[in-house]
Amino acid sequence: MITTILISFMQFSIVAPHSLHRHCIATQGTLYPKNIQLVMIDDVIVYYYNSSAEQEAVVPEWLNHPEGIEFWQEVHRNLKFNRYVMDTAVRVTSEHYNHSHDHFYQAHGRCGWKSDGTTEAFMSHAYDGKDFVSFDVSTRTWTAAVSHAVFYKRKRETDLEDLVRLVIHYESGCIRWLEKLLEFSVTVREPKVPAVSLFERPPHGNSKVEVTCHVTGFYPRAVQVDWLGAEGLPMVDGVNSGEVLPNGDGSYQLRKSLTVPQEAQDTQSYSCLVLHSSIAGNITVTWAPKKNLANVLMAIVIIVSVVLMLTVLFKYLVWRRAVGKSQS
């Protein structure tokens, strides 16, 4: 469940052209890590902490220079303090609900620029995946999404020091972070062209063939991958798409599979079409039926054989002609 939440966070994080997102999860119980923290600029990971990893967050390679490290340490100090805030939130909320088993508390904060150039920021919290409270930066007010959250709303409102800290961060600090990270991450955010390959395997227990289109190494994250069938029309039936996943080097990958029924394996070709902002057109890789492929190979063999025979015949005729002239 935690992984699903993080993936949905990352999908949401690429909506704005340039924005900075903070995602924090604190848990009560033993099934999940106690704390998870993720900071992203657009769709580039700046900071990732998982308490189960038994080590502090690591400076990404693109920030591994004196000015970048100094900035990253500021981010680290801020988020380390935020772990205490999140631990408190999940504890007091669980106590309020009289919960004693596994539960989790989520916080999502974002700042960025709107299309008109003005800035915006917000923060929302959830408990066990459901809306709980939110903070309006412009009005400096907390709002409870459910009646059970009123107690927490009041708790945060009465903490004036906490209120000042939030306002300063989301009105100025967060945008300053965003500006610095845009400066530092120029090379990381350069478009990367996807590599596309196909591989197939027969599913167990039937005669269908599963063909997977593997698209990897691309950036930005947004990508469109379609399987095309007869007359170049997009396929819907038999298509299974995975999630867009990070590779660890700033690029992403996606797998999209097509199940080919037995009756179509010898007659129908299918193409994987990839559209990405790093390329002007598209990348298309075609899967050909085995029978058609065999016919093509046979035709190539026949053509090569005929060419060789004609070459030998031509050389023989030239030789005969040369011999005839020498005898005369």
mmCIF file of C-alpha atoms in Angstrom:
data_model
loop_
_atom_site.group_PDB
_atom_site.id
_atom_site.type_symbol
_atom_site.label_atom_id
_atom_site.label_comp_id
_atom_site.label_asym_id
_atom_site.label_seq_id
_atom_site.Cartn_x
_atom_site.Cartn_y
_atom_site.Cartn_z
ATOM 1 C CA MET A 1 0.000 0.000 0.000
ATOM 2 C CA ILE A 2 2.844 2.406 0.841
ATOM 3 C CA THR A 3 4.397 1.812 -2.606
ATOM 4 C CA THR A 4 1.061 2.545 -4.282
ATOM 5 C CA ILE A 5 0.765 5.806 -2.354
ATOM 6 C CA LEU A 6 4.261 6.905 -3.412
ATOM 7 C CA ILE A 7 3.572 6.065 -7.068
ATOM 8 C CA SER A 8 0.355 8.086 -6.989
ATOM 9 C CA PHE A 9 2.272 10.957 -5.361
ATOM 10 C CA MET A 10 4.846 10.871 -8.179
ATOM 11 C CA GLN A 11 2.169 10.776 -10.860
ATOM 12 C CA PHE A 12 0.499 13.826 -9.326
ATOM 13 C CA SER A 13 3.801 15.633 -8.998
ATOM 14 C CA ILE A 14 4.294 16.227 -12.718
ATOM 15 C CA VAL A 15 1.135 18.278 -13.284
ATOM 16 C CA ALA A 16 2.728 21.726 -12.905
ATOM 17 C CA PRO A 17 5.560 22.836 -15.264
ATOM 18 C CA HIS A 18 7.861 23.627 -12.344
ATOM 19 C CA SER A 19 6.900 22.698 -8.827
ATOM 20 C CA LEU A 20 8.427 21.312 -5.674
ATOM 21 C CA HIS A 21 6.677 18.560 -3.750
ATOM 22 C CA ARG A 22 7.179 17.223 -0.238
ATOM 23 C CA HIS A 23 5.642 13.859 0.598
ATOM 24 C CA CYS A 24 5.853 12.469 4.109
ATOM 25 C CA ILE A 25 4.402 9.325 5.633
ATOM 26 C CA ALA A 26 4.528 8.300 9.276
ATOM 27 C CA THR A 27 3.206 4.947 10.445
ATOM 28 C CA GLN A 28 2.141 3.329 13.659
ATOM 29 C CA GLY A 29 2.675 -0.406 13.869
ATOM 30 C CA THR A 30 5.200 -2.811 12.432
ATOM 31 C CA LEU A 31 4.102 -3.619 8.875
ATOM 32 C CA TYR A 32 5.566 -0.519 7.222
ATOM 33 C CA PRO A 33 8.611 1.733 7.669
ATOM 34 C CA LYS A 34 8.140 4.216 10.487
ATOM 35 C CA ASN A 35 8.961 7.197 8.260
ATOM 36 C CA ILE A 36 9.145 7.825 4.527
ATOM 37 C CA GLN A 37 10.056 11.224 3.096
ATOM 38 C CA LEU A 38 10.279 12.242 -0.536
ATOM 39 C CA VAL A 39 11.134 15.628 -2.055
ATOM 40 C CA MET A 40 10.826 16.135 -5.805
ATOM 41 C CA ILE A 41 11.355 18.973 -8.234
ATOM 42 C CA ASP A 42 9.018 18.319 -11.141
ATOM 43 C CA ASP A 43 9.675 14.572 -11.472
ATOM 44 C CA VAL A 44 13.292 14.512 -10.265
ATOM 45 C CA ILE A 45 13.942 13.044 -6.820
ATOM 46 C CA VAL A 46 15.900 15.414 -4.574
ATOM 47 C CA TYR A 47 15.585 13.672 -1.240
ATOM 48 C CA TYR A 48 14.414 10.201 -0.270
ATOM 49 C CA TYR A 49 14.408 8.779 3.231
ATOM 50 C CA ASN A 50 13.096 5.404 4.354
ATOM 51 C CA SER A 51 13.561 4.559 8.018
ATOM 52 C CA SER A 52 13.763 0.837 7.260
ATOM 53 C CA ALA A 53 16.927 1.410 5.194
ATOM 54 C CA GLU A 54 18.907 1.986 8.417
ATOM 55 C CA GLN A 55 20.774 4.940 6.936
ATOM 56 C CA GLU A 56 20.187 8.613 6.355
ATOM 57 C CA ALA A 57 19.182 9.980 2.971
ATOM 58 C CA VAL A 58 21.975 10.158 0.396
ATOM 59 C CA VAL A 59 22.941 13.269 -1.574
ATOM 60 C CA PRO A 60 22.059 12.695 -5.256
ATOM 61 C CA GLU A 61 24.985 12.781 -7.671
ATOM 62 C CA TRP A 62 23.810 15.967 -9.393
ATOM 63 C CA LEU A 63 23.918 17.813 -6.040
ATOM 64 C CA ASN A 64 27.292 16.403 -5.024
ATOM 65 C CA HIS A 65 29.259 19.654 -5.178
ATOM 66 C CA PRO A 66 30.011 22.211 -2.414
ATOM 67 C CA GLU A 67 27.081 24.561 -3.032
ATOM 68 C CA GLY A 68 24.715 21.671 -3.727
ATOM 69 C CA ILE A 69 25.733 19.791 -0.576
ATOM 70 C CA GLU A 70 25.272 22.902 1.558
ATOM 71 C CA PHE A 71 21.791 23.382 0.135
ATOM 72 C CA TRP A 72 20.907 19.692 0.500
ATOM 73 C CA GLN A 73 21.935 19.781 4.172
ATOM 74 C CA GLU A 74 19.431 22.596 4.725
ATOM 75 C CA VAL A 75 16.735 20.407 3.175
ATOM 76 C CA HIS A 76 17.866 17.487 5.333
ATOM 77 C CA ARG A 77 17.660 19.491 8.577
ATOM 78 C CA ASN A 78 14.177 20.690 7.696
ATOM 79 C CA LEU A 79 12.912 17.202 6.919
ATOM 80 C CA LYS A 80 14.593 15.638 9.922
ATOM 81 C CA PHE A 81 12.603 18.005 12.141
ATOM 82 C CA ASN A 82 9.494 17.183 10.124
ATOM 83 C CA ARG A 83 9.819 13.516 11.120
ATOM 84 C CA TYR A 84 9.048 14.577 14.677
ATOM 85 C CA VAL A 85 5.973 16.496 13.465
ATOM 86 C CA MET A 86 4.736 13.477 11.511
ATOM 87 C CA ASP A 87 5.404 11.034 14.345
ATOM 88 C CA THR A 88 3.363 13.265 16.631
ATOM 89 C CA ALA A 89 0.564 13.508 14.075
ATOM 90 C CA VAL A 90 0.137 9.758 13.640
ATOM 91 C CA ARG A 91 0.385 9.170 17.394
ATOM 92 C CA VAL A 92 -2.195 11.745 18.516
ATOM 93 C CA THR A 93 -4.563 10.894 15.669
ATOM 94 C CA SER A 94 -4.403 7.179 16.419
ATOM 95 C CA GLU A 95 -5.046 7.929 20.085
ATOM 96 C CA HIS A 96 -7.993 10.143 19.156
ATOM 97 C CA TYR A 97 -9.529 7.338 17.093
ATOM 98 C CA ASN A 98 -8.512 4.814 19.772
ATOM 99 C CA HIS A 99 -6.559 2.870 17.150
ATOM 100 C CA SER A 100 -3.857 0.488 18.290
ATOM 101 C CA HIS A 101 -2.871 -1.379 15.126
ATOM 102 C CA ASP A 102 -1.173 -0.403 11.867
ATOM 103 C CA HIS A 103 -2.137 3.062 10.625
ATOM 104 C CA PHE A 104 -0.429 5.754 8.604
ATOM 105 C CA TYR A 105 -0.497 9.525 8.362
ATOM 106 C CA GLN A 106 0.364 11.335 5.121
ATOM 107 C CA ALA A 107 1.335 14.920 4.329
ATOM 108 C CA HIS A 108 1.751 16.486 0.911
ATOM 109 C CA GLY A 109 3.032 20.017 0.421
ATOM 110 C CA ARG A 110 3.625 21.763 -2.880
ATOM 111 C CA CYS A 111 4.792 25.127 -4.134
ATOM 112 C CA GLY A 112 5.344 26.401 -7.646
ATOM 113 C CA TRP A 113 4.411 28.896 -10.313
ATOM 114 C CA LYS A 114 1.057 29.220 -11.986
ATOM 115 C CA SER A 115 0.696 29.885 -15.715
ATOM 116 C CA ASP A 116 0.460 33.638 -15.076
ATOM 117 C CA GLY A 117 3.815 33.661 -13.272
ATOM 118 C CA THR A 118 2.454 34.057 -9.756
ATOM 119 C CA THR A 119 3.332 31.563 -7.046
ATOM 120 C CA GLU A 120 1.055 29.156 -5.244
ATOM 121 C CA ALA A 121 1.444 26.751 -2.353
ATOM 122 C CA PHE A 122 -0.680 24.344 -0.375
ATOM 123 C CA MET A 123 -0.457 21.504 2.112
ATOM 124 C CA SER A 124 -2.872 18.656 2.779
ATOM 125 C CA HIS A 125 -2.891 15.758 5.227
ATOM 126 C CA ALA A 126 -4.567 12.365 5.144
ATOM 127 C CA TYR A 127 -5.086 9.609 7.679
ATOM 128 C CA ASP A 128 -5.209 6.020 6.437
ATOM 129 C CA GLY A 129 -5.544 7.327 2.892
ATOM 130 C CA LYS A 130 -8.525 9.619 3.548
ATOM 131 C CA ASP A 131 -8.537 13.435 3.594
ATOM 132 C CA PHE A 132 -7.960 14.738 7.106
ATOM 133 C CA VAL A 133 -6.862 18.405 7.279
ATOM 134 C CA SER A 134 -5.431 21.032 4.940
ATOM 135 C CA PHE A 135 -3.569 24.299 5.367
ATOM 136 C CA ASP A 136 -4.360 27.369 3.266
ATOM 137 C CA VAL A 137 -1.147 29.357 2.989
ATOM 138 C CA SER A 138 -2.824 32.532 1.713
ATOM 139 C CA THR A 139 -5.331 32.754 4.584
ATOM 140 C CA ARG A 140 -3.077 31.037 7.163
ATOM 141 C CA THR A 141 -5.919 28.775 8.241
ATOM 142 C CA TRP A 142 -6.363 25.065 8.857
ATOM 143 C CA THR A 143 -9.478 23.250 7.618
ATOM 144 C CA ALA A 144 -10.759 19.914 8.880
ATOM 145 C CA ALA A 145 -11.992 17.558 6.157
ATOM 146 C CA VAL A 146 -13.913 15.381 8.640
ATOM 147 C CA SER A 147 -15.355 16.007 12.083
ATOM 148 C CA HIS A 148 -12.771 13.753 13.734
ATOM 149 C CA ALA A 149 -10.037 16.067 12.428
ATOM 150 C CA VAL A 150 -11.281 19.163 14.259
ATOM 151 C CA PHE A 151 -9.162 18.328 17.304
ATOM 152 C CA TYR A 152 -5.998 18.254 15.180
ATOM 153 C CA LYS A 153 -6.968 21.460 13.382
ATOM 154 C CA ARG A 154 -7.260 23.226 16.741
ATOM 155 C CA LYS A 155 -3.989 21.717 17.942
ATOM 156 C CA ARG A 156 -2.091 23.153 14.972
ATOM 157 C CA GLU A 157 -3.880 26.519 15.130
ATOM 158 C CA THR A 158 -2.892 27.117 18.750
ATOM 159 C CA ASP A 159 0.791 26.474 18.030
ATOM 160 C CA LEU A 160 1.773 29.960 16.834
ATOM 161 C CA GLU A 161 5.442 29.060 16.395
ATOM 162 C CA ASP A 162 4.442 26.206 14.104
ATOM 163 C CA LEU A 163 2.121 28.525 12.174
ATOM 164 C CA VAL A 164 4.905 31.053 11.558
ATOM 165 C CA ARG A 165 7.251 28.257 10.449
ATOM 166 C CA LEU A 166 4.735 26.971 7.900
ATOM 167 C CA VAL A 167 3.953 30.405 6.475
ATOM 168 C CA ILE A 168 7.625 31.345 6.094
ATOM 169 C CA HIS A 169 8.418 28.063 4.392
ATOM 170 C CA TYR A 170 5.539 28.017 1.920
ATOM 171 C CA GLU A 171 5.550 31.746 1.131
ATOM 172 C CA SER A 172 9.290 32.115 0.573
ATOM 173 C CA GLY A 173 11.459 29.168 1.593
ATOM 174 C CA CYS A 174 9.797 26.639 -0.680
ATOM 175 C CA ILE A 175 10.064 28.887 -3.748
ATOM 176 C CA ARG A 176 13.718 29.575 -2.903
ATOM 177 C CA TRP A 177 14.306 25.812 -2.769
ATOM 178 C CA LEU A 178 12.579 25.448 -6.117
ATOM 179 C CA GLU A 179 14.684 28.172 -7.742
ATOM 180 C CA LYS A 180 17.934 26.659 -6.454
ATOM 181 C CA LEU A 181 16.960 23.160 -7.510
ATOM 182 C CA LEU A 182 16.022 24.321 -11.001
ATOM 183 C CA GLU A 183 19.498 25.811 -11.239
ATOM 184 C CA PHE A 184 21.250 22.685 -9.943
ATOM 185 C CA SER A 185 19.217 20.116 -11.899
ATOM 186 C CA VAL A 186 19.580 21.496 -15.438
ATOM 187 C CA THR A 187 21.632 18.532 -16.667
ATOM 188 C CA VAL A 188 19.405 15.994 -14.900
ATOM 189 C CA ARG A 189 16.300 17.403 -16.556
ATOM 190 C CA GLU A 190 17.708 17.276 -20.098
ATOM 191 C CA PRO A 191 15.440 15.202 -22.371
ATOM 192 C CA LYS A 192 16.543 11.601 -22.858
ATOM 193 C CA VAL A 193 15.427 9.531 -25.855
ATOM 194 C CA PRO A 194 13.789 6.192 -24.993
ATOM 195 C CA ALA A 195 15.256 2.869 -26.080
ATOM 196 C CA VAL A 196 12.562 0.462 -27.288
ATOM 197 C CA SER A 197 12.810 -3.319 -27.520
ATOM 198 C CA LEU A 198 10.444 -6.282 -27.777
ATOM 199 C CA PHE A 199 10.622 -9.662 -26.121
ATOM 200 C CA GLU A 200 8.115 -12.485 -26.036
ATOM 201 C CA ARG A 201 7.223 -15.448 -23.912
ATOM 202 C CA PRO A 202 4.400 -17.997 -24.062
ATOM 203 C CA PRO A 203 2.188 -17.835 -20.957
ATOM 204 C CA HIS A 204 2.013 -21.061 -18.978
ATOM 205 C CA GLY A 205 -0.831 -23.429 -19.764
ATOM 206 C CA ASN A 206 -2.053 -22.052 -23.098
ATOM 207 C CA SER A 207 -0.924 -21.390 -26.636
ATOM 208 C CA LYS A 208 -1.095 -17.607 -26.492
ATOM 209 C CA VAL A 209 2.067 -15.542 -26.816
ATOM 210 C CA GLU A 210 2.798 -12.507 -24.655
ATOM 211 C CA VAL A 211 4.854 -9.812 -26.385
ATOM 212 C CA THR A 212 6.258 -7.059 -24.173
ATOM 213 C CA CYS A 213 7.345 -3.643 -25.365
ATOM 214 C CA HIS A 214 10.067 -2.393 -23.031
ATOM 215 C CA VAL A 215 10.614 1.375 -23.168
ATOM 216 C CA THR A 216 13.476 2.619 -21.008
ATOM 217 C CA GLY A 217 15.981 5.407 -20.427
ATOM 218 C CA PHE A 218 13.596 8.273 -21.196
ATOM 219 C CA TYR A 219 13.101 11.652 -19.535
ATOM 220 C CA PRO A 220 10.791 13.498 -18.845
ATOM 221 C CA ARG A 221 8.516 10.958 -17.229
ATOM 222 C CA ALA A 222 5.458 11.518 -19.437
ATOM 223 C CA VAL A 223 5.324 8.968 -22.260
ATOM 224 C CA GLN A 224 2.688 7.382 -24.489
ATOM 225 C CA VAL A 225 3.042 3.753 -25.515
ATOM 226 C CA ASP A 226 0.452 1.997 -27.695
ATOM 227 C CA TRP A 227 0.168 -1.388 -29.340
ATOM 228 C CA LEU A 228 -1.130 -1.094 -32.912
ATOM 229 C CA GLY A 229 -2.907 -3.911 -34.701
ATOM 230 C CA ALA A 230 -4.660 -4.255 -38.034
ATOM 231 C CA GLU A 231 -4.647 -1.085 -40.144
ATOM 232 C CA GLY A 232 -2.544 0.646 -37.493
ATOM 233 C CA LEU A 233 -5.393 0.963 -34.999
ATOM 234 C CA PRO A 234 -4.612 1.025 -31.251
ATOM 235 C CA MET A 235 -5.199 -2.268 -29.453
ATOM 236 C CA VAL A 236 -7.309 -2.436 -26.296
ATOM 237 C CA ASP A 237 -8.088 -6.107 -25.762
ATOM 238 C CA GLY A 238 -5.176 -8.160 -24.520
ATOM 239 C CA VAL A 239 -3.076 -5.123 -23.582
ATOM 240 C CA ASN A 240 -1.595 -4.855 -20.104
ATOM 241 C CA SER A 241 0.403 -1.808 -19.027
ATOM 242 C CA GLY A 242 2.756 -1.516 -16.093
ATOM 243 C CA GLU A 243 3.608 1.620 -14.131
ATOM 244 C CA VAL A 244 6.183 4.171 -15.217
ATOM 245 C CA LEU A 245 9.095 3.415 -12.888
ATOM 246 C CA PRO A 246 12.354 5.249 -12.112
ATOM 247 C CA ASN A 247 15.616 3.663 -13.270
ATOM 248 C CA GLY A 248 17.730 5.239 -10.549
ATOM 249 C CA ASP A 249 19.714 7.481 -12.899
ATOM 250 C CA GLY A 250 16.996 10.099 -13.401
ATOM 251 C CA SER A 251 15.426 8.292 -16.354
ATOM 252 C CA TYR A 252 12.298 6.131 -16.445
ATOM 253 C CA GLN A 253 11.037 2.876 -17.890
ATOM 254 C CA LEU A 254 7.701 1.345 -18.843
ATOM 255 C CA ARG A 255 6.590 -2.093 -19.990
ATOM 256 C CA LYS A 256 3.433 -2.676 -22.002
ATOM 257 C CA SER A 257 2.463 -6.212 -22.948
ATOM 258 C CA LEU A 258 0.184 -7.616 -25.639
ATOM 259 C CA THR A 259 -1.285 -11.121 -25.548
ATOM 260 C CA VAL A 260 -1.440 -12.539 -29.081
ATOM 261 C CA PRO A 261 -4.027 -15.325 -29.559
ATOM 262 C CA GLN A 262 -2.975 -18.500 -31.344
ATOM 263 C CA GLU A 263 -5.043 -17.818 -34.469
ATOM 264 C CA ALA A 264 -3.253 -14.490 -35.054
ATOM 265 C CA GLN A 265 0.308 -15.624 -34.422
ATOM 266 C CA ASP A 266 0.939 -16.727 -38.026
ATOM 267 C CA THR A 267 -0.919 -13.960 -39.834
ATOM 268 C CA GLN A 268 -1.009 -10.672 -37.929
ATOM 269 C CA SER A 269 1.777 -8.181 -37.252
ATOM 270 C CA TYR A 270 1.669 -5.816 -34.278
ATOM 271 C CA SER A 271 3.620 -2.619 -33.659
ATOM 272 C CA CYS A 272 4.655 -0.855 -30.475
ATOM 273 C CA LEU A 273 4.362 2.911 -30.978
ATOM 274 C CA VAL A 274 6.195 5.256 -28.585
ATOM 275 C CA LEU A 275 5.597 9.008 -28.364
ATOM 276 C CA HIS A 276 7.876 11.127 -26.184
ATOM 277 C CA SER A 277 8.805 14.801 -25.975
ATOM 278 C CA SER A 278 12.494 14.003 -26.628
ATOM 279 C CA ILE A 279 11.751 12.946 -30.228
ATOM 280 C CA ALA A 280 10.079 14.874 -33.048
ATOM 281 C CA GLY A 281 8.138 11.922 -34.434
ATOM 282 C CA ASN A 282 7.754 8.482 -32.918
ATOM 283 C CA ILE A 283 9.581 5.221 -32.401
ATOM 284 C CA THR A 284 7.881 2.141 -33.832
ATOM 285 C CA VAL A 285 9.047 -1.447 -33.369
ATOM 286 C CA THR A 286 7.122 -4.241 -35.109
ATOM 287 C CA TRP A 287 6.521 -7.809 -34.010
ATOM 288 C CA ALA A 288 6.163 -10.069 -37.062
ATOM 289 C CA PRO A 289 4.384 -13.447 -37.099
ATOM 290 C CA LYS A 290 6.757 -16.389 -37.056
ATOM 291 C CA LYS A 291 5.338 -17.798 -40.291
ATOM 292 C CA ASN A 292 5.727 -14.483 -42.072
ATOM 293 C CA LEU A 293 9.221 -14.136 -40.682
ATOM 294 C CA ALA A 294 10.099 -17.603 -41.951
ATOM 295 C CA ASN A 295 8.726 -16.705 -45.378
ATOM 296 C CA VAL A 296 10.793 -13.544 -45.438
ATOM 297 C CA LEU A 297 13.925 -15.458 -44.492
ATOM 298 C CA MET A 298 13.187 -18.070 -47.150
ATOM 299 C CA ALA A 299 12.716 -15.350 -49.755
ATOM 300 C CA ILE A 300 16.033 -13.800 -48.759
ATOM 301 C CA VAL A 301 17.761 -17.180 -49.069
ATOM 302 C CA ILE A 302 16.236 -17.751 -52.516
ATOM 303 C CA ILE A 303 17.213 -14.283 -53.741
ATOM 304 C CA VAL A 304 20.770 -14.689 -52.478
ATOM 305 C CA SER A 305 20.991 -18.134 -54.115
ATOM 306 C CA VAL A 306 19.755 -16.808 -57.463
ATOM 307 C CA VAL A 307 22.225 -13.923 -57.339
ATOM 308 C CA LEU A 308 25.078 -16.329 -56.598
ATOM 309 C CA MET A 309 24.030 -18.646 -59.437
ATOM 310 C CA LEU A 310 23.825 -15.744 -61.892
ATOM 311 C CA THR A 311 27.222 -14.512 -60.744
ATOM 312 C CA VAL A 312 28.768 -17.947 -61.279
ATOM 313 C CA LEU A 313 27.077 -18.283 -64.676
ATOM 314 C CA PHE A 314 28.299 -14.853 -65.743
ATOM 315 C CA LYS A 315 31.858 -15.641 -64.710
ATOM 316 C CA TYR A 316 31.651 -18.976 -66.544
ATOM 317 C CA LEU A 317 30.480 -17.297 -69.747
ATOM 318 C CA VAL A 318 33.238 -14.713 -69.493
ATOM 319 C CA TRP A 319 35.768 -17.496 -69.010
ATOM 320 C CA ARG A 320 34.445 -19.480 -72.011
ATOM 321 C CA ARG A 321 34.596 -16.407 -74.167
ATOM 322 C CA ALA A 322 38.167 -15.697 -73.094
ATOM 323 C CA VAL A 323 39.184 -19.314 -73.784
ATOM 324 C CA GLY A 324 37.536 -19.223 -77.216
ATOM 325 C CA LYS A 325 39.443 -16.103 -78.200
ATOM 326 C CA SER A 326 42.767 -17.575 -77.088
ATOM 327 C CA GLN A 327 42.215 -20.744 -79.154
ATOM 328 C CA SER A 328 41.369 -18.783 -82.266
#
